[in-house]
XYZ file of C-alpha atoms in Angstrom:
158
model
C -5.886 -1.928 -0.115
C -8.150 1.095 -0.187
C -6.829 2.647 3.012
C -5.647 5.805 1.258
C -1.908 5.187 0.796
C -1.659 7.219 -2.399
C -3.783 10.077 -1.102
C -1.785 10.292 2.110
C 1.539 10.043 0.261
C 0.556 12.998 -1.961
C -0.481 15.000 1.110
C 2.845 14.214 2.810
C 4.727 15.451 -0.260
C 2.815 18.739 -0.176
C 3.473 19.186 3.549
C 7.177 18.281 3.520
C 10.367 18.136 1.485
C 9.855 14.461 0.683
C 9.248 12.917 -2.713
C 6.900 9.928 -3.140
C 6.919 6.811 -5.264
C 4.610 3.804 -5.462
C 5.986 0.278 -5.878
C 3.006 -0.856 -7.950
C 3.556 2.098 -10.311
C 7.245 1.181 -10.639
C 6.374 -2.439 -11.417
C 3.703 -1.433 -13.937
C 6.206 0.849 -15.652
C 8.902 -1.823 -15.876
C 6.451 -4.454 -17.152
C 4.434 -2.013 -19.277
C 1.197 -3.521 -17.990
C -1.208 -3.097 -15.097
C -0.846 -5.162 -11.918
C -4.181 -6.836 -12.620
C -2.879 -7.989 -16.020
C 0.444 -9.166 -14.547
C -1.508 -11.323 -12.073
C -3.822 -12.748 -14.738
C -1.126 -13.403 -17.364
C 1.919 -14.287 -15.269
C 0.519 -15.266 -11.857
C 1.174 -14.170 -8.304
C 4.637 -15.815 -7.938
C 5.910 -13.782 -10.896
C 4.452 -10.581 -9.430
C 6.069 -11.319 -6.049
C 9.425 -11.781 -7.828
C 8.961 -8.304 -9.326
C 8.232 -6.928 -5.842
C 11.450 -8.527 -4.589
C 13.437 -6.957 -7.427
C 11.799 -3.614 -6.639
C 12.581 -3.945 -2.903
C 16.251 -4.639 -3.610
C 16.431 -1.635 -5.938
C 14.745 0.615 -3.363
C 17.189 -0.442 -0.654
C 20.207 0.446 -2.793
C 18.950 3.533 -4.604
C 16.244 5.404 -2.697
C 16.518 7.529 0.446
C 14.349 10.169 2.158
C 11.327 9.179 0.086
C 7.778 8.186 0.914
C 7.186 4.756 -0.604
C 3.654 3.452 -1.003
C 3.490 -0.298 -1.448
C 1.036 -2.982 -2.404
C -0.587 -5.036 0.343
C 1.828 -7.973 0.145
C 5.042 -5.948 -0.035
C 5.514 -6.172 3.737
C 6.777 -9.734 3.230
C 9.989 -8.545 1.551
C 12.961 -9.728 3.605
C 14.791 -6.408 3.326
C 11.812 -4.179 4.148
C 13.395 -2.755 7.302
C 16.541 -1.893 5.337
C 14.479 0.332 3.061
C 13.136 2.649 5.773
C 10.536 3.167 8.486
C 7.385 1.134 7.967
C 4.159 3.037 8.562
C 0.999 0.959 8.825
C -2.135 2.936 7.961
C -4.655 1.210 10.188
C -8.380 0.963 9.490
C -11.152 -1.547 10.034
C -12.366 -3.521 7.021
C -15.695 -1.680 7.155
C -13.829 1.631 7.355
C -11.939 0.779 4.175
C -15.148 -0.147 2.335
C -16.824 3.047 3.550
C -13.860 5.149 2.369
C -13.901 3.577 -1.091
C -17.682 3.714 -1.484
C -17.814 7.379 -0.398
C -15.143 8.504 -2.854
C -16.040 10.468 -5.975
C -14.825 7.716 -8.272
C -16.022 4.741 -6.217
C -16.865 2.543 -9.209
C -13.411 3.034 -10.756
C -11.739 2.291 -7.423
C -13.786 -0.875 -6.965
C -13.057 -2.002 -10.531
C -9.334 -1.508 -9.906
C -9.542 -3.837 -6.892
C -10.757 -7.238 -8.103
C -10.377 -8.725 -4.609
C -13.309 -6.597 -3.476
C -15.686 -8.411 -5.835
C -15.669 -11.200 -3.256
C -16.075 -9.424 0.089
C -15.812 -12.642 2.103
C -12.419 -13.454 0.576
C -11.263 -9.842 0.904
C -12.233 -9.789 4.574
C -10.326 -13.045 5.161
C -7.182 -11.602 3.555
C -7.610 -8.438 5.620
C -7.985 -10.464 8.843
C -4.899 -12.537 8.054
C -2.733 -9.517 7.270
C -3.656 -7.195 10.144
C -1.472 -8.982 12.698
C 1.392 -9.211 10.207
C 1.138 -5.498 9.441
C 1.219 -4.713 13.158
C 4.323 -6.883 13.639
C 6.317 -5.319 10.803
C 5.275 -1.687 11.435
C 7.592 0.818 13.067
C 4.707 3.304 13.290
C 0.963 2.633 13.350
C -1.403 5.443 12.429
C -5.146 4.962 12.635
C -6.719 6.633 9.608
C -10.368 5.799 10.163
C -12.728 8.790 10.392
C -9.805 11.245 10.271
C -8.955 13.976 7.813
C -5.949 13.765 5.531
C -4.516 16.795 7.353
C -4.774 15.069 10.763
C -3.139 11.906 9.417
C -0.372 13.831 7.650
C 0.419 15.874 10.749
C 0.623 12.738 12.900
C 2.910 10.931 10.452
C 5.259 13.894 10.041
C 5.370 14.227 13.836
C 6.431 10.599 14.164
C 9.036 10.438 11.416
């Protein structure tokens, strides 16, 4: 969360022949409601079932596409059947700095309710880092780097 997945995906599209989609956007479109509302009204298990449905659809229908995912998507059993997994690596403080330095910092923070409790957010981050490293085919450190540097490295590795 907040590492720049969407920004980097858009930069990759501009620098390549790839197209990009976002799993959270797909889920919001299908449900006709924001992720935050899905969580509050239906709960996390329901949201995870939507992610599973999305993952199965991606595996069967999408190829040669940059797919940005939510933070828990890596748990999908078929994730390696969908494509190469790129982990955009950053420290927790680096993520907070990136969000707080953005033009629309308040909107970004509001969109991420987990960041209202930094202690809880840091615990989730700490728990997931090792899992992200295990599932990743490619790890790219994004901290203190330009979008151009990150994009060039990713395109060089895929």
